Every structure is written in structure tokens, then in C-alpha cells.
XYZ file of C-alpha atoms in Angstrom:
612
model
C -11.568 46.845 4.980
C -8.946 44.564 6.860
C -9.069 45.004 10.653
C -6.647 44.356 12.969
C -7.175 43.007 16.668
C -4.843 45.085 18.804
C -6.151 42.946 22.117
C -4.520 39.578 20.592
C -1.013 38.502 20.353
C -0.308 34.933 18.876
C 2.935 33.367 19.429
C 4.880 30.188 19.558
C 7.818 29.346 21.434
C 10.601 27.227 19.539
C 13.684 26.034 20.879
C 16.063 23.032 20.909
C 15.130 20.095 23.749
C 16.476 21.482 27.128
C 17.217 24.934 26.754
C 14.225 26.168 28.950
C 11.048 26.577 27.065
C 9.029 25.000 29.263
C 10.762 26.806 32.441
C 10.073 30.260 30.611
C 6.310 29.811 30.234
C 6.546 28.784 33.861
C 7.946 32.108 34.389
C 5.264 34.048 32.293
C 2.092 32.125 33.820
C 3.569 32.996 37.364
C 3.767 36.878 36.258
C 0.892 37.382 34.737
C -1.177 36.501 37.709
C -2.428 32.868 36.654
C -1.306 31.165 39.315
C -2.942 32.330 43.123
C -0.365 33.975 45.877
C -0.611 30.515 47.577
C -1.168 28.338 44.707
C 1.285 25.147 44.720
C 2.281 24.504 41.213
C 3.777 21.818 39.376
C 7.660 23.171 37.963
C 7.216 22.768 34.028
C 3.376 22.682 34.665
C 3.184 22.540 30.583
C 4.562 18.926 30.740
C 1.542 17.987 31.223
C 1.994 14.218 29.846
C 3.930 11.523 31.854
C 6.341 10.998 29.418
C 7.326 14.587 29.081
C 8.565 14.662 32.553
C 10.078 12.027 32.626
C 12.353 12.556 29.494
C 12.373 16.438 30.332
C 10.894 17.386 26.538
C 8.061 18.078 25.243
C 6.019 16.163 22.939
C 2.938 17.605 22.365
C 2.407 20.865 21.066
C 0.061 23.157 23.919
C -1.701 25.891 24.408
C -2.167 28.719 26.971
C -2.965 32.164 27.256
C -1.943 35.276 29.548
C -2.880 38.737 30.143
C -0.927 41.517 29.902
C -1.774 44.927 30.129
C -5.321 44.184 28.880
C -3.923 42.092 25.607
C -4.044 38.576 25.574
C -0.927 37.033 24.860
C -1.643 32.944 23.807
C 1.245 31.087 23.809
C 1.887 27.845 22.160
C 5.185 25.915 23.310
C 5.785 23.145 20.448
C 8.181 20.190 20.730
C 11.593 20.462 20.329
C 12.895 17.366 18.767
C 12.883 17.031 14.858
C 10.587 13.687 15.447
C 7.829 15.491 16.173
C 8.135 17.708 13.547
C 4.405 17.035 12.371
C 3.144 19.185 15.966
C 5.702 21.987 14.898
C 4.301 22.774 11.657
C 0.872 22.411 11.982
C 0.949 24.700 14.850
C 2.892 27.418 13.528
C -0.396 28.334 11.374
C -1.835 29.265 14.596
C 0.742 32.119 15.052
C 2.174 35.556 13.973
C 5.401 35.499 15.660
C 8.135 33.210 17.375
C 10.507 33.293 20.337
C 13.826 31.582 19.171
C 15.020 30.613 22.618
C 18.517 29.632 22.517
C 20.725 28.649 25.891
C 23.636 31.329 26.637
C 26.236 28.410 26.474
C 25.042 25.779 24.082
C 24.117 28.281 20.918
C 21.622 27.009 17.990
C 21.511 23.212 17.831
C 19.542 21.061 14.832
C 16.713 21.417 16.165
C 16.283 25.536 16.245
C 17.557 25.397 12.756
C 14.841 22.908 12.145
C 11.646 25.051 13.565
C 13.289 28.126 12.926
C 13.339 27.633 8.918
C 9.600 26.322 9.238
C 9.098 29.453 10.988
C 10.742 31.918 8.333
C 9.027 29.876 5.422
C 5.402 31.056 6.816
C 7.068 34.767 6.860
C 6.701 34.264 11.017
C 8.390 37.338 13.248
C 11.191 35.927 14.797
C 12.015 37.656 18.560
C 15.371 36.265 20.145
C 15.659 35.054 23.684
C 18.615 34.253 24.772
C 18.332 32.233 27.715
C 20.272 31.106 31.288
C 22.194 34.025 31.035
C 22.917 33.051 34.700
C 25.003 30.385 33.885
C 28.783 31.223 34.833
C 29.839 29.566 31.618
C 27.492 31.720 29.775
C 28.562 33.643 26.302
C 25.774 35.706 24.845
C 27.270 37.561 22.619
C 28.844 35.160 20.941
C 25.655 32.824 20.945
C 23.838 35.948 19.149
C 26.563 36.096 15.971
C 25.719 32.202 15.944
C 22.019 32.862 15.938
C 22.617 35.588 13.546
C 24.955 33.227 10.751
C 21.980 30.450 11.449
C 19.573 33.096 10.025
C 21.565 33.845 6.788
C 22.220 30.731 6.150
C 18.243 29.467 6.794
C 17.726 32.622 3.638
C 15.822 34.674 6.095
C 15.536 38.140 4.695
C 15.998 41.616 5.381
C 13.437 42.468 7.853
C 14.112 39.417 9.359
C 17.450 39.684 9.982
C 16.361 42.373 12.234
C 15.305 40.418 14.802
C 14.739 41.765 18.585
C 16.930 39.800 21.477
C 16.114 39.867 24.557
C 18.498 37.907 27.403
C 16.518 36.283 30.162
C 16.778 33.423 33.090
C 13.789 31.602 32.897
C 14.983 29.842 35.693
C 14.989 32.925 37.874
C 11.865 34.697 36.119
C 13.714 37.405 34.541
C 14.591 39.303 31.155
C 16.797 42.556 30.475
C 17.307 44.181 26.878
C 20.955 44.873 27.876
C 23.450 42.313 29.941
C 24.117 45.079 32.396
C 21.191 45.856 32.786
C 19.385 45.011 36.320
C 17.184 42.387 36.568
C 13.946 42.482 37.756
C 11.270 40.613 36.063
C 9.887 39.431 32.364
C 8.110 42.959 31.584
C 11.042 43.567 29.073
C 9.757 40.474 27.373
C 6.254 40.936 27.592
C 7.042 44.187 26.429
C 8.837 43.308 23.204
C 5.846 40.622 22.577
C 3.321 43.325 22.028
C 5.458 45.672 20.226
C 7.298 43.228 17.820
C 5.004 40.129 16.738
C 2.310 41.675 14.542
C -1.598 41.736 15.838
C -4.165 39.526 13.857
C -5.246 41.071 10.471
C -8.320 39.874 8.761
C -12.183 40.526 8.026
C -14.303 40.338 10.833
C -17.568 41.068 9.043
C -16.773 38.120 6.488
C -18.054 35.015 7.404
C -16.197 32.553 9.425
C -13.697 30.706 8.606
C -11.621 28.207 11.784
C -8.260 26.682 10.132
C -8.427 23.329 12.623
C -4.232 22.683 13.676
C -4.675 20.247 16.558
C -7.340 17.693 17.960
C -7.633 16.852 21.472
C -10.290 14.490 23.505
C -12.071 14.482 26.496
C -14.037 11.966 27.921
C -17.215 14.193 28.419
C -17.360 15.991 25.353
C -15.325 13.827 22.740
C -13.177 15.280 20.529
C -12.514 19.000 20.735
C -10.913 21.086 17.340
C -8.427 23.767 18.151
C -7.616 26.422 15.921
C -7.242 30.109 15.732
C -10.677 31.848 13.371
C -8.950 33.251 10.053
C -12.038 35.371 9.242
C -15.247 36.466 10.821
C -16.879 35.370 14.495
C -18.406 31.904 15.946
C -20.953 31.685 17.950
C -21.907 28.989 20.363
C -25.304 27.131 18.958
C -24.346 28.137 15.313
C -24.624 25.907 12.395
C -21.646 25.640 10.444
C -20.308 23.399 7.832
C -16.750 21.315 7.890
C -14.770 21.253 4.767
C -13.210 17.956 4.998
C -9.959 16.939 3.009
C -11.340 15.135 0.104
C -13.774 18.002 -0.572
C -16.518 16.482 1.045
C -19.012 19.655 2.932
C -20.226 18.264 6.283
C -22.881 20.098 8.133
C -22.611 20.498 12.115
C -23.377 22.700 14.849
C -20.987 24.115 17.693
C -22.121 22.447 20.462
C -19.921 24.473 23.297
C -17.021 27.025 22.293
C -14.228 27.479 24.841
C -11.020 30.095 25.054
C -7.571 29.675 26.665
C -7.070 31.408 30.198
C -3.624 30.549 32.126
C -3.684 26.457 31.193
C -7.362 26.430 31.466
C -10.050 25.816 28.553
C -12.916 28.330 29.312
C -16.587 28.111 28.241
C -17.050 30.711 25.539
C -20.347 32.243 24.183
C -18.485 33.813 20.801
C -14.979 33.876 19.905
C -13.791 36.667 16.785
C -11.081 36.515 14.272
C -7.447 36.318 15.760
C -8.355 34.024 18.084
C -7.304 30.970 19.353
C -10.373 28.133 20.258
C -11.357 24.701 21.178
C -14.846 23.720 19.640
C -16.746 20.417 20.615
C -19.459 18.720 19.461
C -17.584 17.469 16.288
C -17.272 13.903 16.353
C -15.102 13.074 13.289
C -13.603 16.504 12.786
C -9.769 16.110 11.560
C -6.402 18.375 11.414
C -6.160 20.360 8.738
C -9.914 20.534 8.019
C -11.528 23.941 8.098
C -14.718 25.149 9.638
C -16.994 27.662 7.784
C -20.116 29.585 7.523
C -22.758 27.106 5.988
C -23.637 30.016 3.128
C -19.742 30.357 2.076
C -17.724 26.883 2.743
C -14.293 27.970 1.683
C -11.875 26.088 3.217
C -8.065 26.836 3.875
C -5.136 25.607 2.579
C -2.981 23.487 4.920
C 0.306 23.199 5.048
C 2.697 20.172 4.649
C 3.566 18.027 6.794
C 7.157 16.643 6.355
C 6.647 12.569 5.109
C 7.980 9.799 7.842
C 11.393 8.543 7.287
C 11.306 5.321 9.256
C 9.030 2.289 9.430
C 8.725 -0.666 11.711
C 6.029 -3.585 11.913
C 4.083 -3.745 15.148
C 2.419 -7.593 15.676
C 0.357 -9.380 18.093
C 2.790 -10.804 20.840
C 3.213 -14.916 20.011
C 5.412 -15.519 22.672
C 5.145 -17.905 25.506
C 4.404 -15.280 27.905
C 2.282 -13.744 25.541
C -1.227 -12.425 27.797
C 0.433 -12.794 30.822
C 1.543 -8.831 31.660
C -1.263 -6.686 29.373
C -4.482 -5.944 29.375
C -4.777 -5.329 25.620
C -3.456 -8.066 23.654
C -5.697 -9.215 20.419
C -5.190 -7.847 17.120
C -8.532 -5.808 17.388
C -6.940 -4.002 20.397
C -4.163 -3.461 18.311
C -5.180 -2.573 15.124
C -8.228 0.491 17.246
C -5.436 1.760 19.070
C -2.781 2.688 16.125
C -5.485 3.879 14.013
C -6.767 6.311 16.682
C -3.229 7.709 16.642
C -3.720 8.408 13.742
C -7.008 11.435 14.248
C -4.079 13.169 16.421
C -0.409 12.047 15.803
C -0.084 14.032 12.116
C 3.085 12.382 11.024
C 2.184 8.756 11.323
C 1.211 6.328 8.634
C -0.826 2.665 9.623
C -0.629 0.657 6.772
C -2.356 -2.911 6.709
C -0.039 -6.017 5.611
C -0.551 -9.411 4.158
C -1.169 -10.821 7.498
C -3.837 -9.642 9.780
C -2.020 -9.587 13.188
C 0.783 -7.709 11.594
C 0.551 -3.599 10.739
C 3.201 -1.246 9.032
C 3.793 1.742 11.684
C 6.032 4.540 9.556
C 7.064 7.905 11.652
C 9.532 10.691 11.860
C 12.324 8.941 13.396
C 13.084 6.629 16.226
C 12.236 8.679 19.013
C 8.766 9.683 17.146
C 7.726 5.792 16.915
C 9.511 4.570 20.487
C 7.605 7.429 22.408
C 4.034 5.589 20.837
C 5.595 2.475 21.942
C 6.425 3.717 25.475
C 2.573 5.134 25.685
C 0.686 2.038 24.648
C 2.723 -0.059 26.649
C 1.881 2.307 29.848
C -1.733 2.251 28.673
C -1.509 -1.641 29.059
C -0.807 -3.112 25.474
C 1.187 -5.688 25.025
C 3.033 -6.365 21.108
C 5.806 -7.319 19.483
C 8.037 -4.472 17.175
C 10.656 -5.189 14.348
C 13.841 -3.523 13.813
C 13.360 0.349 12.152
C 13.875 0.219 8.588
C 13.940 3.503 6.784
C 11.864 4.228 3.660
C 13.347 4.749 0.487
C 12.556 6.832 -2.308
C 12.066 6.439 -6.149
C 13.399 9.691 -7.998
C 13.232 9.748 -11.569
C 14.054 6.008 -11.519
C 16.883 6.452 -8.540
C 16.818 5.871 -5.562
C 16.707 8.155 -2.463
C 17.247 7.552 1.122
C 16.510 9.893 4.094
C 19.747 12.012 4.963
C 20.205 13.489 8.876
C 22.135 16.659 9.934
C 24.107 15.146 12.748
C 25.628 17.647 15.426
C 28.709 15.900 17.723
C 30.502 17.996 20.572
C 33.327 15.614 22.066
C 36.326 16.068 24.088
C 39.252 16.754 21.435
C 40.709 13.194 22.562
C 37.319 11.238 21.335
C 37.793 13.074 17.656
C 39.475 10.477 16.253
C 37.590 7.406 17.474
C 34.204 8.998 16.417
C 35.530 9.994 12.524
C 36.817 6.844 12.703
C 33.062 4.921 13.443
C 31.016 7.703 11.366
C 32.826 6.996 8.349
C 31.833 2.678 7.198
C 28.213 4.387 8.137
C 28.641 6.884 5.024
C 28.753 9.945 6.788
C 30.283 13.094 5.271
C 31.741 16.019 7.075
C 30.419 19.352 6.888
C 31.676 21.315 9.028
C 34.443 21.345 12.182
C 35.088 23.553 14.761
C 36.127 24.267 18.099
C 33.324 24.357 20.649
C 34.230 25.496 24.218
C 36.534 24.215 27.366
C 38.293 21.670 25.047
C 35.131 20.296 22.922
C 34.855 19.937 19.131
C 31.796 20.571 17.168
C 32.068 17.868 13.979
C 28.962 18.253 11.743
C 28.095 15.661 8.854
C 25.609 14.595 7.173
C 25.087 11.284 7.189
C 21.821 8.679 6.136
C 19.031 7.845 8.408
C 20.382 3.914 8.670
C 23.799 4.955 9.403
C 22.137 6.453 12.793
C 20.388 2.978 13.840
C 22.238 1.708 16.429
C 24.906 4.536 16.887
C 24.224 6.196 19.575
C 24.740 3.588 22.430
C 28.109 2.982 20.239
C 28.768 6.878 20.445
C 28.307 6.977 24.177
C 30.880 4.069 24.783
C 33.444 5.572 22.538
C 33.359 8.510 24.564
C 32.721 7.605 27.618
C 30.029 9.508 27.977
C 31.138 13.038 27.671
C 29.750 13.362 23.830
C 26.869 15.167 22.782
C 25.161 14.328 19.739
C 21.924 15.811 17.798
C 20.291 15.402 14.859
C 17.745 16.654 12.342
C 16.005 15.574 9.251
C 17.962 16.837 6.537
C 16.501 15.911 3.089
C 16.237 13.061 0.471
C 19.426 12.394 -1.222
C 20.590 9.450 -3.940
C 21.515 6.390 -1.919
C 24.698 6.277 -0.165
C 25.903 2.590 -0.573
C 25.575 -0.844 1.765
C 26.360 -0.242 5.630
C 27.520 -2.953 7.667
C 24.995 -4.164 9.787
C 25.750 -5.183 13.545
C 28.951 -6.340 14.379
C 28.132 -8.390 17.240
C 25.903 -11.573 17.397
C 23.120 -12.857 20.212
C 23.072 -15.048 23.078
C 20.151 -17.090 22.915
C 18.117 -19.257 25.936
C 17.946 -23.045 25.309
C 15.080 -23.567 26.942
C 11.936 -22.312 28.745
C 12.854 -21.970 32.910
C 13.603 -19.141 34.924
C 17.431 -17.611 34.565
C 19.804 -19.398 37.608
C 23.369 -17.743 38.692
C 24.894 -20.219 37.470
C 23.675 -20.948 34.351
C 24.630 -16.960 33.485
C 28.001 -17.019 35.433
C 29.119 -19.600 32.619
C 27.211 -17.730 29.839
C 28.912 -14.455 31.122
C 32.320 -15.501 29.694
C 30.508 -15.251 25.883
C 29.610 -11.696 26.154
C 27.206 -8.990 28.342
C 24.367 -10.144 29.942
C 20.537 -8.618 29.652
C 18.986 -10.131 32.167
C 19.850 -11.076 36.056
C 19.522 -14.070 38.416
C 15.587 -15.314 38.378
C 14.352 -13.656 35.506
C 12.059 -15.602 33.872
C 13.384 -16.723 29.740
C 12.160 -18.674 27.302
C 13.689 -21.056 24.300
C 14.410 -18.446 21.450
C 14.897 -15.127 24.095
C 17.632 -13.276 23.959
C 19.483 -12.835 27.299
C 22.823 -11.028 25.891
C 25.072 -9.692 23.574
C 28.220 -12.387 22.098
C 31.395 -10.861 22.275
C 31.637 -12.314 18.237
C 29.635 -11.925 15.096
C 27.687 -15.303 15.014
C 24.505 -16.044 17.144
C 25.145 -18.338 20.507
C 22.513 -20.365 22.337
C 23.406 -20.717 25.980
C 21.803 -22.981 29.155
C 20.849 -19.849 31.865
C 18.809 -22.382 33.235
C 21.336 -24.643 34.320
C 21.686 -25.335 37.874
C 25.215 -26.667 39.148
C 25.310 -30.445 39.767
C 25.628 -31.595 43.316
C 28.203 -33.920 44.359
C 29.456 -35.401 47.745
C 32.725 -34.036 47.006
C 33.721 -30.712 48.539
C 36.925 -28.598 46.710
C 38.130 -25.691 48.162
C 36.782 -22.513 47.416
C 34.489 -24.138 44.687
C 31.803 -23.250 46.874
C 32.292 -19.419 47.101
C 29.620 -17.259 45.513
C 29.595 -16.830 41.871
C 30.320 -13.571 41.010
C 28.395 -11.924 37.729
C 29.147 -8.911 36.126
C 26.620 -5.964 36.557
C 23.589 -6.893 33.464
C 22.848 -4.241 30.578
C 19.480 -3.322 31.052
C 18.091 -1.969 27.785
C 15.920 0.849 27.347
C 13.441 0.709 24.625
C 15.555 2.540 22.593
C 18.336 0.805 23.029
C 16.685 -2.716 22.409
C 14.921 -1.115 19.028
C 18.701 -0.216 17.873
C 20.339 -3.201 19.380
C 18.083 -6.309 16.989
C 18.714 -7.420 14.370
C 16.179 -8.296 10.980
C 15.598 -11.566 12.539
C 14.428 -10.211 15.940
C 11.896 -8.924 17.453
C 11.294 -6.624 21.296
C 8.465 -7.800 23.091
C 6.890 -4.914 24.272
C 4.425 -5.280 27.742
C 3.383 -3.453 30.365
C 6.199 -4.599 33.049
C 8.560 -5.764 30.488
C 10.654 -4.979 27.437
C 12.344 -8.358 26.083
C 14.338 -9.216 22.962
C 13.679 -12.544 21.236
C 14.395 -14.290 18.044
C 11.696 -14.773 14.924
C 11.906 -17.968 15.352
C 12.335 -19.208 18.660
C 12.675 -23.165 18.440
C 16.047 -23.558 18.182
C 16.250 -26.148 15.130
C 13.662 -24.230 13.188
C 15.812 -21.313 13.169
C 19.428 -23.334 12.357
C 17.418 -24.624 9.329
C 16.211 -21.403 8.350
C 19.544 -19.788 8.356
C 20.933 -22.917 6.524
C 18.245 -22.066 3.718
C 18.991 -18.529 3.612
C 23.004 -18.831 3.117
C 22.004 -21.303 0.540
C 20.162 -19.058 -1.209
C 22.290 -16.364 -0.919
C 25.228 -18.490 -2.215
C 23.206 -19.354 -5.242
């Protein structure tokens, strides 16, 4: 007979980047008595990871528990960009139930309809939490219909469609069933937890089986499996068996077993069906793998995971500075560190390529691959990248690109400009409405290349009052050429370090990338032409002295404020024949080929050829 663990609730949080996910478990840690009276803790203690603060979203799918009126509630908070899609659905086998949290102003955005149908595919219950109430431009009610049309259109079902809301402030640590109702604290949603997401069913007296859904590593222990137990108990000391991917039945023994209390991993002697664990002593355990009892290895089914959409190549650095700023530079370095991404990061392919300082990185998007970039380079690696390509498709003989759901709200005055720019990069309205205070809400869909490059574009146009989102949307039959960049490079002449005047003069082409005393080489490049073509400029060129004194000559040069480029915007901004030159201290652009007369010959030979 099935039995059912009335101590245990499992549930994820899912919500678009921003809207307060983080901030709410926050909220629930402090309440349930994890945190001491006098404890000083961290806001967004989940962030855990550098990067996550920083950018304000999370990356990496977590774990923690609470307690709450003697049931343990573990809660996993998953990422809520579409990139990182591979941590969303490989944790939602972990759960029974979700909290949609949706912000009181903005409504469902991409990437809530993007969890949210993952969510209602594995049958999940879906609780609503409608959050910053508090907000004086706030409009619940209206956010619910929106919420409400999202699920109808996502094919949810009945008993679905029935979903508890619950309004809260995660900000100020509260949650009320009603709007007018007072508010105190989260008990109302701790309270619809418990009653609304279902307990753990299953067969204790079976013998085990542990789906593993994520892989973490410590230094002590190695690698550590975590995974909620499907059937039956495990013990620490046991010998068990892994059921690896390609059928292959590895024997092992749990070495130490360990629970979730608060944000704490805690040493376990046994852990029963329902629950969430960590198990070490597994050194080349994998996602998706399951661990059984060594009499019965039946392993799991595992779901999906949505294939990667965009590729780049990442290569030894060969520039003149190359070795100067990392601490990891060879192709061994290189070549450990992407395929160790690989036991964790679910989404990402490593392929080899015909040369051997050169590999084929393929992810979920840009973000996905620039946020590995941004960690190796903090970790002290220093590389080269190419400009994202995305990955095409062969369907019955035609070919299919990747397609993105993009979400705009602009100023009604900005409509026009942005239709205007959307449509040479194939995109096709969906949908148009009015947002609120004056905005517009233009949906299209529109392919994955169309989106290279936009966004910095998109900010300009609108002078930064647009908001734009987007979300994987599906393979469709390709969409046509797009016109690449309209805009050519400024290119350093020679190796030297960057002088006022040499940029002053080299100002007048176009915007600058670099300042006074920066250090370039022949082949970098140091702006952005105001024309199509390439230009190769002298920033090293000091101003010839002369006896002769003019008036006012002498004043200071004055240069226009540089573009600094993020990572993000140098992967959009280069162009096939570039490359970024990714290191610890520095992110530069640079040509393929940086001699100057190599390159005019190899451009030569490719018009040539295209001419032919």
C-alpha cells in the first residue's frame, strides 16, 4: 500500500528575474526561526554566488528547508531567466507543488510562462503569490486575470485552474488571503503550503530508489548528489548501486548522508521516501542518474532537458598580451575547466574541433554562455571567444532556426522606432497592448539571431526607458538573411600604449572603447566607425613638437566620455572576424587577424571569392 508522508512538503519557487523570490525565502527563513534573535544576515542570503548579487538573479538552482508546525517545508528557489532553463527542469522533479510569484505591478513576464508550463507539464500544484503588494502603483487584481489568461493559454486544466493566491510583501515579511485584510506575518502562506501542495506518496517498504537532480562539490568530501528518495529509505554505510545513463550498474556505498535545515546541509544517519538529500562518497555520480538498492537497480526516467540554441568557440588567447593578466592560460587549463562544467551545468555541450586550442561551447542563450565566461575569468582564466552563432536545425530536409518570445514595454513615443528596427531582423507581431502610465506591451516572435546585438540598439532607441524580455520559444523553418552590423571597427596601427592625442583625432571617426594610457596592440579594436567599413587609426600618436607657439593650440584636448563594454555588450558588438579577449582584469576586442596587411589581403581574397 502507497503511503504518504504528512511531515514533508516539497516545493519550488518560480518567478520571473526581479520580482522577489529570493526576498520571500528571506522572509520565510527569518519566520521560521532559522536565523538567531541576534543573528546578522546577509539580505538575499540564497544568492549565495558572486555573480548572483551582483546581477540581482539567480543562477543556480538551491536548496533549503524550514519548519513549520512540526512539517518540514524544503524549498527550492530555481533561476529565473529562460538561459538557465536546464536548473529549472531538472529541479522541478524534486517537487510536488510551485509558488508562481508574480510582482503586483509588472504581471506574468516570459519567463513565468516559461517555468510555469514546465511546471503544469509534470502535473505540479500551482499556489499564486502575488507579490509587493506594497507598491503604490500596485494592481492585483488585475495581475490575477493576467495570471489566470497565462494559465489557459499554457492548457493547464481544470483542477489547475483552481489555483490558491495569496498577496504578500516579501519585502516587509508578510502575506494576507484578502487585500483588506491586516497584515501581520507569512502564516497565511505557510498555511496554504501545507494545505494545498500535496504530501509525498510512495512505498516506503520498497527498496530505494534516489532520482539524482543536481550535483554540487566540496573540497572535503568531493562531489555530493542531491535528490529527493522516490521509494524506500537510505541508510548511511549502505551499499547501493548507481544506474548510470548508458545502462551501465555501478556499485558504491554512501559514505555520509546529509538533510537540509535553514541553508545548512546536516549529517544524516537515514533519510525515507519524500525526502530531499545530499549523498557523498560518489566520485563520478552524474544528473539524472538514479541510486538504488543493489538487489533491485531500477532506475528512473529523467526528464528532458531543453537542447542549447547558441554556440560560440572558446580558444587559447594568441594575443600579444596573452599570459600577462591570468593564471590559467594553456589549452589543458582550458579544455579541464569546460569539461568540468559540464558534471554540473546540464544545458551545455563541449565539443572538440579540428584544432586543439580551439573548443565548440553551445548553451541556452547569451546570458547562459556569458555568465560561464564571467566565472572563469573571475576564477583566473584567460581566452579568447567568437561571436554567438545560433544552431540550426535539419527537419525533414528543412531547415529550422531557434525562435524567441520577445516581451517590449516602451513609452508610446518609442513604438514606432522599435517596429521600425524589429522588423529587417524578421520579427513578427503577436500581440499589442496597452501596459500602464503611458507604456505599450508589443510582443513578437522573432529568431534567436535577430536578438544578437539588439539590445544595446533597443536601449539607445529608447533612451533607456524600454523594457525588454525574452524566452525560448520553439524551432521554426528559417526566417530569411538578416543584415549583419551596420557599423564597422576602428582598429590600432600599432603596438604602444593609447596617447590623448592620438584618440582626440581618432574620436572624429566614431566612439571610442578605450581611454588615455590604455595599453593596445596592432589588430585591437579601440572603437566603433561611425560607417560600415573597418578603419585603422594611430592612438599611439603623440603630437609633434615645434618651436612655434599658436594661440590656443595648446589648450587641453578634450575627448568624449569612452564606451566601456560589458561582456555582453562586446559578445553582441563583433563581428565573424573578431574575437573578445577575455582575462582576469580585462575584456578587449581584437581582430582575427591582427597584422594589418595580412588581414587587407584576406579580405581582398574573400570579396574575390565571393564575386566569383
Amino acid at each position: 500500500m502507497e503511503n504518504i508522508r504528512e511531515d514533508i512538503r516539497n516545493v519550488a519557487i518560480i518567478a520571473h528575474v526581479d520580482h522577489g523570490k529570493t526576498t520571500l525565502v528571506d522572509g520565510m527563513l527569518r519566520q521560521s526561526g532559522v536565523f538567531r534573535e541576534n543573528e546578522q544576515v546577509q539580505e538575499r542570503v540564497m544568492d549565495s554566488n558572486e555573480l548572483e548579487r551582483e546581477r540581482g538573479i539567480t543562477i543556480l538552482a538551491k536548496n533549503t528547508a524550514v519548519n513549520y508546525k512540526d512539517i518540514k517545508i524544503n524549498i527550492v528557489d530555481t533561476p529565473g531567466h529562460a538561459d538557465f532553463g536546464g536548473e529549472v527542469e531538472r529541479v522541478l522533479k524534486m517537487v510536488d507543488g510551485v509558488l508562481l510569484l508574480v510582482d503586483a505591478f509588472e504581471g506574468p513576464m516570459p519567463q513565468t510562462r516559461f517555468v510555469l508550463s514546465k511546471a503544469l507539464q509534470l502535473d505540479l500544484k500551482p499556489i499564486v503569490v502575488v507579490n509587493k503588494i506594497d507598491r503604490p502603483e500596485a494592481r492585483p487584481r488585475e495581475v490575477i486575470d493576467e495570471v489566470l489568461e497565462l494559465f489557459i493559454e499554457l492548457g493547464a486544466d481544470d483542477d489547475q485552474l483552481e489555483f490558491p493566491i495569496v498577496y504578500a510583501s516579501s519585502k516587509d515579511g508578510y502575506a494576507v488571503y484578502e487585500l483588506d485584510d491586516e497584515p501581520q506575518d507569512l502564516k497565511p502562506l505557510f498555511d496554504t503550503i501545507i494545505q494545498k501542495v500535496p504530501a509525498p506518496k510512495g512505498y516506503l517498504d520498497k527498496p530505494l530508489q534516489l532520482l539524482v537532480s543536481s550535483v554540487d562539490y566540496d573540497d572535503y568530501v568531493g562531489r555530493i548528489a542531491i535528490g529527493r528518495i522516490e521509494r524506500g529509505t537510505i541508510k548511511t554505510g549502505q551499499q547501493a548501486v548507481v544506474c548510470k545513463k548508458d545502462g551501465v550498474i555501478q556499485n558504491v556505498r554512501i559514505s555520509r548522508l546529509y538533510t537540509f535545515q535553514g541553508l545548512r546541509r546536516v549529517e544524516a544517519d537515514s533519510g525515507s521516501l519524500g525526502e530531499i538529500v545530499a549523498v557523498s562518497g560518489i566520485a563520478d555520480i552524474f544528473i539524472g542518474e538514479t541510486i538504488c538498492d543493489p538487489e533491485f537497480p531500477d532506475a528512473l526516467p529523467f526528464i528532458d532537458i531543453d537542447e542549447p540554441t547558441i554556440s560560440m568557440n572558446f580558444m587559447v588567447n594568441d594575443s600579444p598580451f596573452a599570459g600577462r593578466e591570468g593564471t590559467f592560460v594553456t589549452t589543458r587549463h582550458l579544455r579541464d575547466r569546460l569539461f568540468r562544467e559540464l558534471e554540473t551545468n546540464l544545458s551545455l555541450r563541449v565539443e572538440e574541433t579540428d584544432t586543439s586550442d580551439s573548443f565548440k561551447v553551445s548553451g541556452r542563450g547569451e546570458l547562459h554562455l556569458s555568465i560561464l565566461i564571467e566565472t572563469m575569468r573571475r576564477q583566473g582564466f584567460e581566452f579568447q571567444v567568437s561571436k554567438p552563432n545560433v544552431i540550426y536545425k535539419d527537419v525533414d530536409g528543412e531547415i529550422h532556426e531557434p525562435l524567441e518570445y520577445l516581451m517590449v514595454d516602451v513609452p508610446e513615443e518609442y513604438m514606432g522606432v522599435v517596429m521600425e528596427k524589429l522588423g529587417p531582423r524578421k520579427a513578427e507581431l503577436v500581440n499589442m497592448h496597452s501596459a500602464n502610465q503611458g507604456y505599450m506591451r508589443l510582443e513578437f516572435k522573432i529568431p534567436a539571431r535577430g536578438l544578437i546585438g539588439y539590445r544595446s540598439e533597443f536601449l539607445t532607441d529608447t533612451k533607456g526607458n524600454g523594457i525588454m524580455n525574452h524566452v525560448f520559444h520553439g524551432f521554426e523553418p528559417f526566417k530569411g538573411e538578416i543584415q549583419g552590423r551596420q557599423r564597422g571597427s576602428i582598429i590600432a596601427w600599432e603596438d604602444g600604449e593609447a596617447i590623448t592625442y592620438g584618440l582626440y583625432n581618432a574620436q572624429e571617426r566614431g566612439s571610442l572603447f578605450i581611454t588615455p594610457n590604455t595599453k593596445v596592440y596592432e589588430g585591437m579594436i579601440v572603437g566603433e566607425n561611425a560607417r560600415l567599413e573597418d578603419i585603422v587609426v594611430n592612438v599611439c600618436k603623440k603630437k609633434h613638437v615645434t618651436n612655434m607657439r599658436a594661440s590656443g593650440s595648446d589648450e587641453a584636448l578634450r575627448l568624449t566620455t569612452p564606451v566601456i563594454l560589458s561582456l555582453e555588450q562586446a559578445l553582441e558588438f563583433i563581428a565573424e572576424d573578431e574575437l573578445v579577449e577575455v582575462t582576469p582584469k580585462n575584456i578587449r576586442l581584437r581582430k582575427r587577424i591582427l597584422d594589418t596587411e595580412l588581414r587587407a589581403k584576406s579580405e581582398a581574397k574573400n570579396r574575390k571569392a565571393q564575386t566569383e
